[in-house]
């Protein structure tokens, strides 16, 4: 039979990394190459439980795919119980991708909240793989508490030690084991006030954070062609047919999840 | 030249078609317990055959649209079994059997144009495509307009729908005589079947089918572009709140609609064995877009009604060209609180918006 887009291929979980109390990164080796681009997603399935879509948090050209997954429900609860060596179904890659070609030569400002750092990580790592193509890098990242921060070795060790890579980490509320910035990401962004010149801002996080980050970026002088975000919608098919994820006439699974602010401004429906 | 065969009555035709049940699954609309449903021909009792004829000659589509023959309301597509640490899965989709479906109306077959645009676009939904290729639709032609019908306004040619395989045309009954029913091949697979029918006893090849629709009124067709533009102005209107006050969120409008194609995917498993299936879903349900963390982009009934009508009358036009409605009138007939596509069309200027 011809390939049906709903039929997964087998993948094996080769490594599981605990990121925080409710986030784990699953390193998966698919049976067939998935060949994704930064910002794309894939549908993972546990047969008998169901499917859910996740951003691929590793960059292209590795022989594995990373999925950094927060425990929130049916599929993710069971995913969090599995062990290395277990088999998963995987289909994708889905969606468009970050405009990594168009933004060559620019400084990149990454703004992430919570699990929203997962999709950004694929582009951050891609930019580091192709360091000469991009200018300065800056990450502003926040989570609710220090225990909720993910990719600790990246945000505290690997990335700050890279040349021309500024990493700013925040948490929402005071905590005894935190002496960094306390406050919401949009607020931190406003205080840091990065210069918009020759810069592209790429953001992902909870809907409410995205909403305020977009506003703040405009206040700081970023124009609608300098801001890119990835959106999250409930998804089932991932290929523009089940009708679930429409945002006006666009399907987030197919025409997104990555949108320029310019495109979002033409969308009438609420996305945050 | 289209091949045409003639038979003297519907019950006779069904009688003859029974000879094909070794090669085809044959489905007809039938009235049972006062409601209309589609059943395999061999399950239809002799005394029910008359009701098939009644349904076919109505100038109104049957209760259910024929989309479920290509896109079933629930469809298993994977099977899996736990084998120690591994799970083996297989695609559960036997090559669908050749099928004949009698009794869709012109609006129904034309609705496949909309679903094709979604399901046959890359990446192709092969489960749908295979059934599409294996199924022959015999469309019963309407002689006049039913109470809720608006097919012509939506550009459906009710005497010669483009997507049908075979047309079933009933000659006008007068008091003295009923001249019979005619089957006319349209598509290639339809014409092949007609050639075969011509060899069966009880059916005879004739030169032509009667031309029924004489009093062709000039009906002003809705212009998708114009409707799309008028909808833009309705985005912030109160109409959605007003409709939401009445709407029950029951989803009936979407289940009966021949052009709706939303679906859900779920697994069922027991004792290490199970299936994955897809089933119809409805954008009118409150959890349709509900997300982890409690965020819902369409939290109110008004949001959901608005999305449904915008999809049909604006978004689909932008993406695919036509309106996502064939004017079958099922939403008008079946919504328990009387909300239908006409409700919105009237709001944006009734049917006088040709250009
Ligand atoms: C493009 C995209 C990328 C994503 N990337 C990641 C990622 O990198 N890491 C990660 O942890 N999560 C990610 N998600 C979210 C993830 O898909 C959902 O949280 C997941 O579906 C939960 O599955 P579940 O079966 O465990 O939850 P369920 O038991 O199905 O649901 C729990 C709750 O979440 C809702 N829900 C179902 N599907 C989604 C969905 N797709 N998005 C949001 N809520 C949903 C349900 O309605 C319910 O309210 C992404 C979602 C999208 C659309
Ligand atoms: S059939 Fe009527 S009441 Fe039910 S969801 Fe549709 S519009 Fe609402
Ligand atoms: S919207 Fe109503 S009239 Fe139009 S195709 Fe669907 S059920 Fe028929
Ligand atoms: S997930 Fe099915 S249309 Fe987007």
XYZ file of C-alpha atoms and ligand atoms in Angstrom:
700
model
C 0.000 0.000 0.000
C 1.104 3.561 -0.616
C 2.285 5.481 2.402
C -0.451 6.996 4.445
C 0.476 10.106 6.390
C -1.209 8.716 9.511
C 0.987 5.618 9.649
C 4.039 5.968 11.907
C 7.450 4.318 11.623
C 9.206 2.650 14.518
C 11.693 4.496 16.655
C 13.756 3.455 19.653
C 14.344 5.565 22.724
C 18.131 5.479 23.080
C 18.507 7.894 25.976
C 16.315 9.676 28.529
C 17.524 12.828 30.237
C 15.698 14.308 33.230
C 15.443 18.028 32.681
C 13.195 19.079 35.543
C 10.597 17.586 37.831
C 8.130 17.175 34.984
C 10.187 17.449 31.796
C 12.314 14.715 30.243
C 14.224 14.708 26.997
C 13.753 11.550 24.968
C 16.454 10.837 22.432
C 14.870 8.740 19.708
C 16.432 6.888 16.833
C 13.839 6.473 14.093
C 13.943 3.501 11.754
C 13.880 5.825 8.751
C 15.505 9.235 8.480
C 13.143 12.024 9.443
C 15.374 14.826 8.081
C 13.812 17.739 9.897
C 14.656 21.437 9.806
C 14.892 23.614 12.935
C 11.433 24.373 14.323
C 9.626 21.361 12.878
C 7.658 18.856 14.962
C 6.799 15.197 14.897
C 3.992 13.049 16.213
C 5.042 10.442 18.757
C 2.891 7.476 19.609
C 2.675 4.913 22.308
C 0.510 2.190 20.857
C -2.501 1.632 23.021
C -2.261 5.066 24.607
C -2.265 7.510 21.733
C -0.350 10.160 19.883
C 0.780 13.699 20.639
C 2.844 16.221 18.735
C 6.160 17.609 19.948
C 8.800 19.961 18.700
C 12.069 18.383 17.744
C 14.533 19.999 20.116
C 17.693 18.696 18.474
C 19.232 20.329 15.405
C 19.254 18.714 11.945
C 21.950 16.284 10.864
C 22.177 14.124 13.946
C 21.409 10.435 13.864
C 18.781 10.907 16.564
C 15.933 13.261 17.390
C 15.430 14.892 20.779
C 11.966 15.511 22.196
C 11.730 17.439 25.425
C 8.402 16.606 26.901
C 6.408 17.946 29.776
C 4.143 15.601 31.686
C 0.643 16.963 31.132
C -1.768 14.199 30.273
C -2.588 10.866 28.746
C 0.331 10.250 26.412
C 2.942 12.295 28.239
C 2.216 10.641 31.604
C 2.935 7.214 30.165
C 5.907 8.519 28.180
C 7.423 9.659 31.441
C 7.249 6.072 32.730
C 9.070 4.372 29.886
C 12.694 3.315 29.907
C 15.580 3.437 27.490
C 15.304 0.818 24.792
C 11.574 1.140 24.464
C 9.954 1.483 21.086
C 7.799 4.399 19.960
C 5.873 5.263 16.816
C 6.974 8.409 15.092
C 5.668 10.358 12.110
C 6.776 13.626 10.639
C 8.487 15.979 10.278
C 5.534 18.331 10.270
C 5.028 22.004 9.794
C 7.165 24.785 8.449
C 10.452 25.717 10.104
C 12.321 28.698 11.447
C 13.511 30.922 8.593
C 17.146 29.935 9.187
C 18.148 30.950 5.649
C 16.426 34.331 5.651
C 17.955 35.355 8.961
C 21.554 34.615 7.991
C 23.888 37.446 8.896
C 21.639 38.718 11.682
C 21.998 38.796 15.436
C 19.559 36.349 16.980
C 17.558 37.071 20.105
C 15.852 34.002 21.571
C 13.074 34.489 24.094
C 11.687 31.370 25.718
C 9.318 30.489 28.511
C 9.062 27.073 30.201
C 8.864 24.163 27.795
C 8.861 26.755 24.992
C 12.643 26.575 24.994
C 12.380 23.142 23.332
C 11.692 24.324 19.777
C 14.111 27.260 20.178
C 16.882 24.842 21.105
C 16.844 23.275 17.629
C 17.625 26.666 16.097
C 20.113 27.700 18.795
C 22.047 24.497 18.178
C 21.751 24.930 14.433
C 23.164 28.445 14.722
C 26.049 27.076 16.793
C 26.629 24.351 14.176
C 26.810 27.098 11.552
C 28.364 29.768 13.729
C 29.805 31.900 10.911
C 26.373 32.437 9.362
C 24.973 34.322 12.350
C 26.008 37.319 14.446
C 25.651 37.688 18.206
C 23.316 35.359 20.046
C 21.260 36.192 23.095
C 18.837 34.041 25.058
C 16.308 35.343 27.529
C 14.717 32.389 29.241
C 12.415 32.063 32.203
C 10.398 29.485 34.064
C 8.158 29.479 37.098
C 10.755 28.243 39.612
C 14.437 27.246 39.387
C 13.288 23.606 39.433
C 11.305 24.167 36.247
C 14.255 25.351 34.150
C 15.135 22.889 31.408
C 18.364 22.170 29.521
C 20.408 23.178 32.563
C 23.742 22.114 31.123
C 23.025 24.206 28.028
C 21.775 27.359 29.716
C 24.275 27.402 32.582
C 27.354 25.781 31.035
C 27.495 25.200 27.317
C 25.905 28.317 25.934
C 27.362 30.955 28.292
C 30.837 29.670 27.419
C 30.279 30.214 23.685
C 31.711 33.381 22.214
C 29.214 36.201 21.679
C 26.365 34.333 23.331
C 24.669 36.112 26.187
C 22.382 33.983 28.335
C 19.879 35.646 30.681
C 17.830 33.382 32.924
C 14.874 34.387 35.069
C 12.350 32.765 37.366
C 8.848 34.053 38.093
C 8.934 33.992 41.870
C 11.529 34.399 44.644
C 13.173 31.230 45.818
C 15.878 30.459 48.368
C 18.088 28.733 45.823
C 17.934 31.487 43.212
C 20.008 34.630 43.107
C 19.324 35.538 39.501
C 16.584 37.695 38.028
C 13.096 37.324 39.468
C 10.174 38.358 37.286
C 8.311 37.477 34.126
C 10.083 37.086 30.802
C 8.461 40.104 29.081
C 9.483 42.260 32.015
C 13.089 40.990 31.877
C 13.105 41.583 28.140
C 12.000 45.162 28.645
C 14.718 45.781 31.214
C 17.460 44.191 29.146
C 16.197 46.204 26.148
C 18.172 44.452 23.416
C 18.941 46.595 20.396
C 16.672 45.746 17.449
C 19.221 46.738 14.853
C 20.030 43.867 12.502
C 18.392 41.502 14.988
C 15.688 38.891 14.651
C 13.757 37.851 17.752
C 12.499 34.276 17.958
C 10.069 33.419 20.714
C 8.101 30.502 22.108
C 6.365 29.920 25.413
C 2.946 29.812 26.999
C 0.316 31.810 25.070
C 0.144 34.589 27.622
C 3.919 35.037 27.579
C 4.006 35.184 23.788
C 1.330 37.853 23.834
C 3.304 40.158 26.133
C 6.663 39.379 24.535
C 5.301 40.430 21.153
C 4.018 43.686 22.617
C 7.309 44.381 24.373
C 9.370 43.676 21.268
C 7.350 46.219 19.329
C 7.818 48.709 22.115
C 11.562 48.157 21.886
C 11.437 49.001 18.205
C 11.398 45.558 16.590
C 9.293 45.639 13.446
C 6.918 42.925 12.316
C 9.497 41.368 9.997
C 11.990 41.009 12.823
C 9.841 38.865 15.086
C 9.170 35.169 14.689
C 7.162 32.923 16.987
C 6.065 29.314 17.101
C 2.517 28.611 18.186
C 0.930 25.657 19.859
C -2.504 24.295 19.019
C -4.193 21.032 19.754
C -3.399 18.643 16.907
C -4.442 15.219 15.745
C -3.414 14.585 12.134
C -0.486 16.986 11.811
C -1.034 17.297 8.080
C -3.875 19.781 7.593
C -6.798 17.373 7.298
C -8.415 16.691 10.658
C -9.387 20.351 10.816
C -8.461 20.821 14.432
C -5.727 23.402 14.416
C -7.027 26.124 12.153
C -6.152 29.712 12.816
C -8.369 31.502 10.334
C -7.601 29.854 6.993
C -4.197 28.595 8.135
C -3.529 25.253 9.732
C -0.935 25.593 12.467
C 0.298 22.043 11.741
C 0.956 22.751 8.082
C 1.305 26.493 7.525
C 2.868 26.951 10.995
C 3.854 26.445 13.738
C 6.320 29.228 12.871
C 4.835 32.614 11.998
C 6.289 36.064 11.489
C 4.608 38.764 13.557
C 3.587 40.262 10.222
C 1.515 37.172 9.456
C 0.021 37.011 12.942
C -1.214 40.545 12.605
C -3.387 39.511 9.699
C -4.953 36.695 11.674
C -8.249 37.622 13.266
C -8.690 34.682 15.626
C -7.136 34.772 19.053
C -3.959 32.770 19.218
C -2.940 33.740 22.739
C -22.167 8.989 -26.202
C -23.234 7.917 -22.723
C -24.602 4.438 -22.429
C -28.120 4.300 -21.007
C -30.110 1.350 -19.697
C -33.723 1.246 -18.700
C -35.711 -0.749 -16.176
C -39.399 -0.549 -15.390
C -39.222 0.116 -11.654
C -36.866 0.575 -8.717
C -37.778 -2.731 -7.034
C -37.115 -4.474 -10.326
C -33.758 -2.721 -10.680
C -32.747 -3.776 -7.177
C -33.857 -7.303 -7.953
C -31.575 -7.367 -10.975
C -28.673 -5.726 -9.150
C -28.704 -8.595 -6.668
C -26.971 -10.595 -9.393
C -23.911 -8.416 -8.860
C -23.563 -8.947 -5.125
C -20.755 -11.462 -5.643
C -18.645 -8.749 -7.231
C -19.824 -5.630 -5.441
C -21.031 -4.515 -2.067
C -24.256 -2.707 -2.913
C -25.832 -0.154 -0.574
C -29.215 1.555 -0.854
C -31.144 3.990 1.271
C -34.105 2.356 2.972
C -36.710 3.334 5.491
C -36.688 1.226 8.638
C -38.526 2.012 11.847
C -39.488 5.340 10.379
C -35.967 6.523 9.790
C -33.795 6.525 6.703
C -30.560 4.606 6.630
C -28.252 2.938 4.096
C -28.126 -0.858 4.136
C -26.505 -3.582 2.044
C -28.943 -4.617 -0.663
C -29.107 -8.226 0.513
C -30.279 -7.096 3.955
C -33.255 -5.235 2.561
C -36.471 -7.189 2.900
C -38.799 -7.595 -0.052
C -41.465 -5.346 1.492
C -38.907 -2.614 2.159
C -37.828 -2.365 -1.464
C -40.684 0.052 -2.110
C -39.294 2.477 0.464
C -36.017 2.561 -1.470
C -37.950 3.806 -4.479
C -39.723 6.409 -2.368
C -36.464 7.783 -1.045
C -34.883 7.847 -4.488
C -37.709 9.795 -6.019
C -37.866 12.404 -3.294
C -36.645 15.835 -4.237
C -34.596 15.976 -1.096
C -31.408 14.228 -0.024
C -31.624 11.176 2.246
C -31.067 11.717 5.960
C -27.418 10.641 5.860
C -24.983 11.876 3.289
C -22.925 9.344 1.380
C -19.591 10.668 2.663
C -19.430 7.855 5.215
C -18.778 5.373 2.404
C -15.420 7.063 1.781
C -14.821 8.567 5.204
C -16.530 6.264 7.738
C -17.729 7.707 11.021
C -15.257 5.398 12.697
C -12.391 3.647 10.959
C -9.682 1.393 12.384
C -6.389 1.889 10.578
C -3.695 0.360 12.782
C -3.597 -2.839 14.764
C -0.987 -3.579 17.339
C 0.060 -6.325 19.680
C 2.516 -6.296 22.534
C 5.215 -8.905 22.112
C 7.358 -8.965 25.266
C 9.123 -5.590 25.188
C 8.207 -4.769 21.615
C 4.959 -3.677 20.081
C 4.286 -4.894 16.558
C 1.920 -2.812 14.549
C 0.374 -3.320 11.150
C -1.677 -1.130 8.897
C -5.231 -2.326 8.994
C -6.553 -1.450 5.603
C -7.415 -4.266 3.347
C -7.853 -3.188 -0.217
C -11.460 -1.928 -0.057
C -13.963 -3.983 -1.956
C -15.661 -2.680 -5.088
C -18.790 -0.961 -3.867
C -21.895 0.506 -5.447
C -23.810 3.168 -3.549
C -27.268 4.012 -4.798
C -29.209 7.040 -3.758
C -26.947 9.969 -3.117
C -28.243 13.197 -4.592
C -26.375 15.619 -6.871
C -25.435 17.762 -3.848
C -23.953 14.695 -2.182
C -21.645 13.660 -5.001
C -20.561 17.245 -5.552
C -19.573 17.450 -1.896
C -16.728 15.050 -2.708
C -15.157 17.887 -4.624
C -14.599 19.645 -1.279
C -13.397 16.583 0.599
C -11.118 15.625 -2.330
C -9.520 19.030 -2.096
C -8.513 18.265 1.478
C -7.902 14.518 1.529
C -6.344 14.070 -1.915
C -4.028 17.012 -1.550
C -0.449 16.022 -0.551
C 0.087 14.142 1.670
C -2.672 11.993 0.188
C -5.013 10.230 2.594
C -4.739 6.816 0.986
C -7.525 5.283 3.090
C -9.935 7.757 1.508
C -8.379 7.564 -1.937
C -8.659 3.784 -2.186
C -12.331 3.844 -1.286
C -12.861 6.725 -3.674
C -11.449 4.628 -6.495
C -13.372 1.493 -5.578
C -16.803 3.025 -5.159
C -19.362 3.696 -7.845
C -21.995 6.272 -6.978
C -25.404 6.043 -8.595
C -26.896 9.459 -8.101
C -30.635 9.913 -8.144
C -31.533 13.058 -9.997
C -34.005 15.525 -8.492
C -36.805 16.829 -10.642
C -37.481 19.899 -8.590
C -36.372 21.671 -5.499
C -36.916 20.287 -2.003
C -38.014 22.380 0.975
C -34.496 23.082 2.283
C -32.572 22.705 -0.949
C -30.143 25.315 -2.226
C -27.877 23.187 -4.400
C -28.205 25.300 -7.521
C -27.354 28.471 -5.673
C -24.161 26.703 -4.675
C -23.388 25.833 -8.272
C -24.470 22.191 -8.295
C -25.952 21.070 -11.607
C -28.815 18.971 -10.338
C -29.527 17.328 -13.678
C -25.922 16.481 -14.539
C -23.638 16.563 -11.479
C -20.015 16.429 -12.561
C -18.691 13.917 -10.069
C -21.298 11.207 -10.374
C -20.478 7.833 -11.877
C -24.007 6.951 -12.922
C -27.188 9.026 -12.997
C -30.483 7.461 -12.024
C -33.306 9.249 -13.787
C -36.900 8.472 -13.145
C -39.241 9.397 -15.931
C -42.232 11.439 -14.929
C -45.052 9.380 -13.573
C -48.438 10.136 -14.999
C -51.654 8.618 -13.770
C -51.754 6.005 -16.501
C -48.165 5.041 -16.714
C -44.767 5.194 -15.230
C -42.355 4.916 -18.070
C -39.583 3.529 -15.907
C -36.154 4.419 -14.647
C -33.022 5.071 -16.603
C -29.379 4.648 -15.650
C -26.886 6.729 -17.556
C -23.134 6.197 -17.366
C -21.076 9.296 -16.696
C -17.594 8.388 -15.437
C -15.459 5.661 -16.940
C -16.091 3.199 -14.102
C -19.793 4.071 -14.192
C -20.027 3.477 -17.916
C -18.281 0.112 -17.593
C -20.840 -0.949 -15.034
C -23.690 0.193 -17.271
C -22.294 -1.911 -20.120
C -22.415 -4.875 -17.815
C -25.938 -4.075 -16.621
C -27.098 -3.926 -20.227
C -26.442 -7.645 -20.471
C -28.633 -8.566 -17.529
C -32.227 -9.705 -17.879
C -34.663 -6.970 -16.966
C -32.457 -4.117 -18.132
C -32.293 -2.965 -21.680
C -30.069 -0.597 -23.548
C -31.904 2.452 -24.876
C -30.856 5.405 -26.967
C -31.371 8.118 -24.462
C -32.679 9.064 -21.075
C -35.604 11.436 -20.740
C -34.808 15.057 -20.219
C -36.652 15.793 -17.056
C -35.896 19.214 -15.867
C -37.761 21.324 -18.366
C -38.709 24.340 -16.330
C -35.137 25.281 -15.597
C -35.540 28.453 -13.591
C -32.745 30.929 -13.754
C -31.232 30.782 -10.325
C -28.725 33.326 -9.274
C -25.605 31.517 -8.158
C -23.790 32.538 -5.032
C -20.399 33.970 -5.799
C -17.833 32.473 -3.380
C -15.567 35.521 -3.594
C -18.414 37.919 -2.820
C -19.616 35.837 0.132
C -16.082 35.539 1.440
C -15.753 39.336 1.387
C -19.117 39.898 3.029
C -18.158 37.505 5.804
C -15.119 39.645 6.633
C -17.472 42.391 7.736
C -19.321 39.968 9.973
C -16.312 39.001 12.052
C -17.104 41.296 14.959
C -20.881 41.150 14.572
C -23.267 40.261 17.402
C -24.772 37.498 15.297
C -22.372 34.912 16.783
C -23.401 35.704 20.332
C -27.048 35.582 19.276
C -26.637 32.189 17.635
C -24.643 30.909 20.599
C -27.592 31.646 22.879
C -29.601 29.086 20.938
C -26.964 26.556 19.890
C -26.787 23.402 22.000
C -23.296 22.495 20.868
C -24.634 19.080 19.869
C -22.605 18.801 16.658
C -25.525 17.478 14.598
C -24.951 20.106 11.938
C -21.415 18.833 11.361
C -22.249 15.135 11.444
C -24.937 15.422 8.808
C -23.001 17.856 6.661
C -21.539 16.175 3.587
C -18.604 18.566 3.376
C -17.442 18.459 7.008
C -14.299 16.370 7.426
C -12.891 16.968 10.933
C -11.700 13.898 12.729
C -10.239 12.633 15.964
C -7.672 9.865 16.477
C -7.752 7.454 19.409
C -6.339 4.145 20.562
C -8.226 1.321 22.109
C -6.387 -1.516 23.749
C -6.988 -4.406 26.037
C -4.646 -7.122 27.255
C -1.731 -6.055 25.080
C -3.690 -5.880 21.864
C -5.418 -2.962 20.323
C -6.308 -0.694 17.460
C -5.927 2.927 16.460
C -8.958 4.457 14.821
C -10.132 7.770 13.555
C -13.651 8.984 13.996
C -15.689 12.009 13.014
C -15.277 14.956 15.289
C -16.967 18.316 15.453
C -15.616 21.833 15.779
C -18.835 22.594 17.683
C -17.652 20.575 20.702
C -16.161 22.496 23.601
C -13.039 20.363 23.968
C -12.190 20.378 20.280
C -9.386 22.892 20.750
C -8.855 22.643 24.492
C -5.149 22.483 25.320
C -2.875 21.358 28.118
C -2.469 24.113 30.684
C -6.098 25.101 30.298
C -5.679 27.392 27.314
C -8.466 27.164 24.747
C -8.301 29.347 21.656
C -12.054 28.922 21.064
C -13.469 28.850 24.586
C -17.048 29.963 23.917
C -19.876 28.596 21.812
C -19.889 31.872 19.923
C -16.232 31.336 18.965
C -17.028 27.876 17.716
C -20.120 28.765 15.689
C -18.241 31.634 14.139
C -15.376 29.333 13.239
C -17.722 26.839 11.609
C -19.408 29.364 9.379
C -16.176 31.176 8.632
C -14.628 27.898 7.605
C -17.419 27.175 5.169
C -17.946 30.659 3.788
C -14.584 32.354 4.054
C -11.529 30.284 5.036
C -12.253 27.452 2.607
C -12.783 29.912 -0.227
C -9.433 31.509 0.526
C -7.667 28.150 0.597
C -9.479 26.174 -2.077
C -11.716 28.387 -4.175
C -15.296 27.156 -3.690
C -17.611 27.536 -0.709
C -17.504 24.494 1.597
C -21.240 23.918 1.246
C -23.316 22.253 -1.445
C -26.657 23.564 -0.231
C -28.023 20.153 0.729
C -30.127 21.708 3.482
C -29.397 18.991 6.036
C -28.255 21.508 8.635
C -31.491 23.419 8.144
C -33.529 20.273 8.453
C -31.769 18.634 11.395
C -30.522 21.319 13.759
C -32.735 21.052 16.844
C -32.837 24.822 17.264
C -33.097 25.806 13.632
C -29.664 27.232 12.980
C -28.401 26.634 9.467
C -26.150 27.989 6.812
C -29.092 29.991 5.494
C -29.209 31.834 8.790
C -25.845 33.341 8.013
C -26.423 33.773 4.286
C -29.559 35.733 4.967
C -27.684 37.902 7.377
C -25.137 38.836 4.733
C -27.681 39.706 2.112
C -29.712 36.655 1.302
C -29.276 35.196 -2.101
C -29.012 38.429 -3.990
C -25.301 38.585 -3.846
C -24.425 37.126 -7.191
C -21.693 39.589 -8.043
C 3.474 22.384 17.417
C 3.497 21.847 18.809
C 4.694 21.590 19.444
C 4.720 21.090 20.737
N 5.911 20.847 21.315
C 5.963 20.361 22.556
C 7.203 20.068 23.171
O 8.268 20.265 22.606
N 7.180 19.592 24.435
C 6.012 19.371 25.103
O 6.073 18.928 26.248
N 4.823 19.632 24.551
C 4.772 20.112 23.289
N 3.555 20.361 22.716
C 2.336 20.148 23.483
C 1.920 18.708 23.445
O 1.571 18.327 22.125
C 0.707 18.498 24.339
O 0.936 18.960 25.601
C 0.390 17.019 24.354
O -0.517 16.795 23.309
C -0.134 16.472 25.580
O -0.450 15.127 25.276
P -1.112 14.186 26.319
O -1.696 13.025 25.616
O -0.131 13.880 27.389
O -2.205 15.067 26.934
P -3.773 14.813 26.843
O -4.148 13.858 27.910
O -4.185 14.527 25.460
O -4.225 16.236 27.158
C -4.045 16.921 28.353
C -4.622 18.248 28.065
O -3.913 18.808 26.955
C -4.767 19.085 25.869
N -4.021 18.842 24.622
C -4.109 17.800 23.770
N -3.297 17.975 22.713
C -2.676 19.162 22.887
C -1.733 19.927 22.133
N -1.246 19.508 20.961
N -1.317 21.083 22.645
C -1.765 21.535 23.804
N -2.678 20.880 24.527
C -3.128 19.694 24.087
C -5.963 18.227 26.093
O -7.121 18.775 25.514
C -6.074 18.224 27.599
O -6.666 19.403 28.058
C 3.519 20.856 21.428
C 2.321 21.104 20.796
C 2.287 21.602 19.502
C 0.988 21.849 18.849
S -27.003 21.327 15.074
Fe -27.677 23.372 15.747
S -27.658 23.239 17.992
Fe -26.430 21.507 17.274
S -24.319 22.308 17.244
Fe -25.164 22.631 15.184
S -25.962 24.732 15.244
Fe -25.671 24.104 17.387
S -23.535 23.465 5.540
Fe -25.641 22.666 5.685
S -26.474 22.938 3.605
Fe -24.260 23.188 3.437
S -23.525 21.166 2.837
Fe -23.390 21.292 5.103
S -25.341 20.431 5.850
Fe -25.600 20.878 3.656
S -3.574 18.773 13.233
Fe -5.087 18.134 11.823
S -5.428 19.936 10.709
Fe -3.761 20.472 11.963
